[in-house]
Amino acid sequence: MSYQDTLLTWHDFYLACAAASATFAGLLFVALSLHLRIVVTHPEARSLARITLIQAGCYPRPIFTRRCAGGTATTSL
């Protein structure tokens, strides 16, 4: 099985992960915006928000890095 065929079998998974990551980022933005006063005034909430934002930024990265690091295979995804 070639790399291109393998990548095509994972297309739906990558699409679902990207959609879930975008949804999570949007919900996180809304939650922090609605409760901004609490996040700013409480140090423990600020720390938790910072950690959550950092972790949220780490999850989409391996998915897209793995796809882009595939070498010379080209697909029409």
Short mmCIF file of C-alpha atoms in Angstrom, two decimals:
data_model
loop_
_atom_site.label_atom_id
_atom_site.label_comp_id
_atom_site.label_asym_id
_atom_site.label_seq_id
_atom_site.Cartn_x
_atom_site.Cartn_y
_atom_site.Cartn_z
CA MET A 1 0.00 0.00 0.00
CA SER A 2 1.47 3.34 -1.01
CA TYR A 3 1.72 6.39 1.20
CA GLN A 4 -0.94 8.15 -0.84
CA ASP A 5 -3.40 5.28 -0.37
CA THR A 6 -2.69 5.18 3.35
CA LEU A 7 -3.23 8.91 3.65
CA LEU A 8 -6.53 8.71 1.79
CA THR A 9 -7.85 6.12 4.23
CA TRP A 10 -7.20 8.56 7.09
CA HIS A 11 -8.85 11.54 5.36
CA ASP A 12 -12.10 11.39 7.34
CA PHE A 13 -10.22 11.11 10.62
CA TYR A 14 -8.10 14.18 9.82
CA LEU A 15 -11.23 16.09 8.82
CA ALA A 16 -13.01 15.17 12.06
CA CYS A 17 -9.98 16.16 14.14
CA ALA A 18 -9.73 19.51 12.40
CA ALA A 19 -13.44 20.17 12.93
CA ALA A 20 -13.22 19.18 16.59
CA SER A 21 -10.17 21.40 17.12
CA ALA A 22 -11.87 24.38 15.50
CA THR A 23 -15.01 23.83 17.56
CA PHE A 24 -13.02 23.56 20.77
CA ALA A 25 -11.06 26.73 19.99
CA GLY A 26 -14.30 28.61 19.31
CA LEU A 27 -15.93 27.41 22.52
CA LEU A 28 -12.83 28.27 24.50
CA PHE A 29 -12.81 31.79 23.06
CA VAL A 30 -16.49 32.29 23.91
CA ALA A 31 -16.08 30.92 27.44
CA LEU A 32 -13.09 33.13 28.18
CA SER A 33 -14.83 36.17 26.69
CA LEU A 34 -17.97 35.67 28.76
CA HIS A 35 -16.03 35.19 31.99
CA LEU A 36 -13.16 37.60 31.35
CA ARG A 37 -13.62 39.48 34.63
CA ILE A 38 -13.30 36.24 36.62
CA VAL A 39 -10.23 35.15 34.65
CA VAL A 40 -8.52 38.50 35.19
CA THR A 41 -9.27 38.85 38.91
CA HIS A 42 -8.54 35.30 40.11
CA PRO A 43 -4.93 34.12 39.71
CA GLU A 44 -5.89 30.42 39.77
CA ALA A 45 -8.45 30.95 37.00
CA ARG A 46 -5.88 32.92 34.99
CA SER A 47 -3.37 30.09 35.39
CA LEU A 48 -5.93 27.49 34.34
CA ALA A 49 -6.94 29.57 31.31
CA ARG A 50 -3.29 29.94 30.28
CA ILE A 51 -2.63 26.21 30.56
CA THR A 52 -5.81 25.40 28.64
CA LEU A 53 -4.92 27.77 25.81
CA ILE A 54 -1.42 26.32 25.56
CA GLN A 55 -2.72 22.75 25.51
CA ALA A 56 -5.39 23.63 22.95
CA GLY A 57 -2.66 24.96 20.68
CA CYS A 58 -0.66 21.74 20.95
CA TYR A 59 -3.31 19.27 19.78
CA PRO A 60 -3.92 20.37 16.17
CA ARG A 61 -0.22 20.71 15.52
CA PRO A 62 0.77 16.98 15.41
CA ILE A 63 -2.11 16.18 13.07
CA PHE A 64 -1.15 18.76 10.48
CA THR A 65 2.59 18.26 10.96
CA ARG A 66 2.19 14.55 10.33
CA ARG A 67 0.28 15.20 7.13
CA CYS A 68 2.74 17.79 5.86
CA ALA A 69 5.81 15.74 6.76
CA GLY A 70 4.77 12.95 4.43
CA GLY A 71 7.53 13.48 1.94
CA THR A 72 6.95 13.71 -1.78
CA ALA A 73 3.52 12.11 -1.93
CA THR A 74 0.89 14.45 -3.29
CA THR A 75 -2.81 13.98 -2.86
CA SER A 76 -5.90 15.90 -3.80
CA LEU A 77 -7.30 16.09 -0.29
#
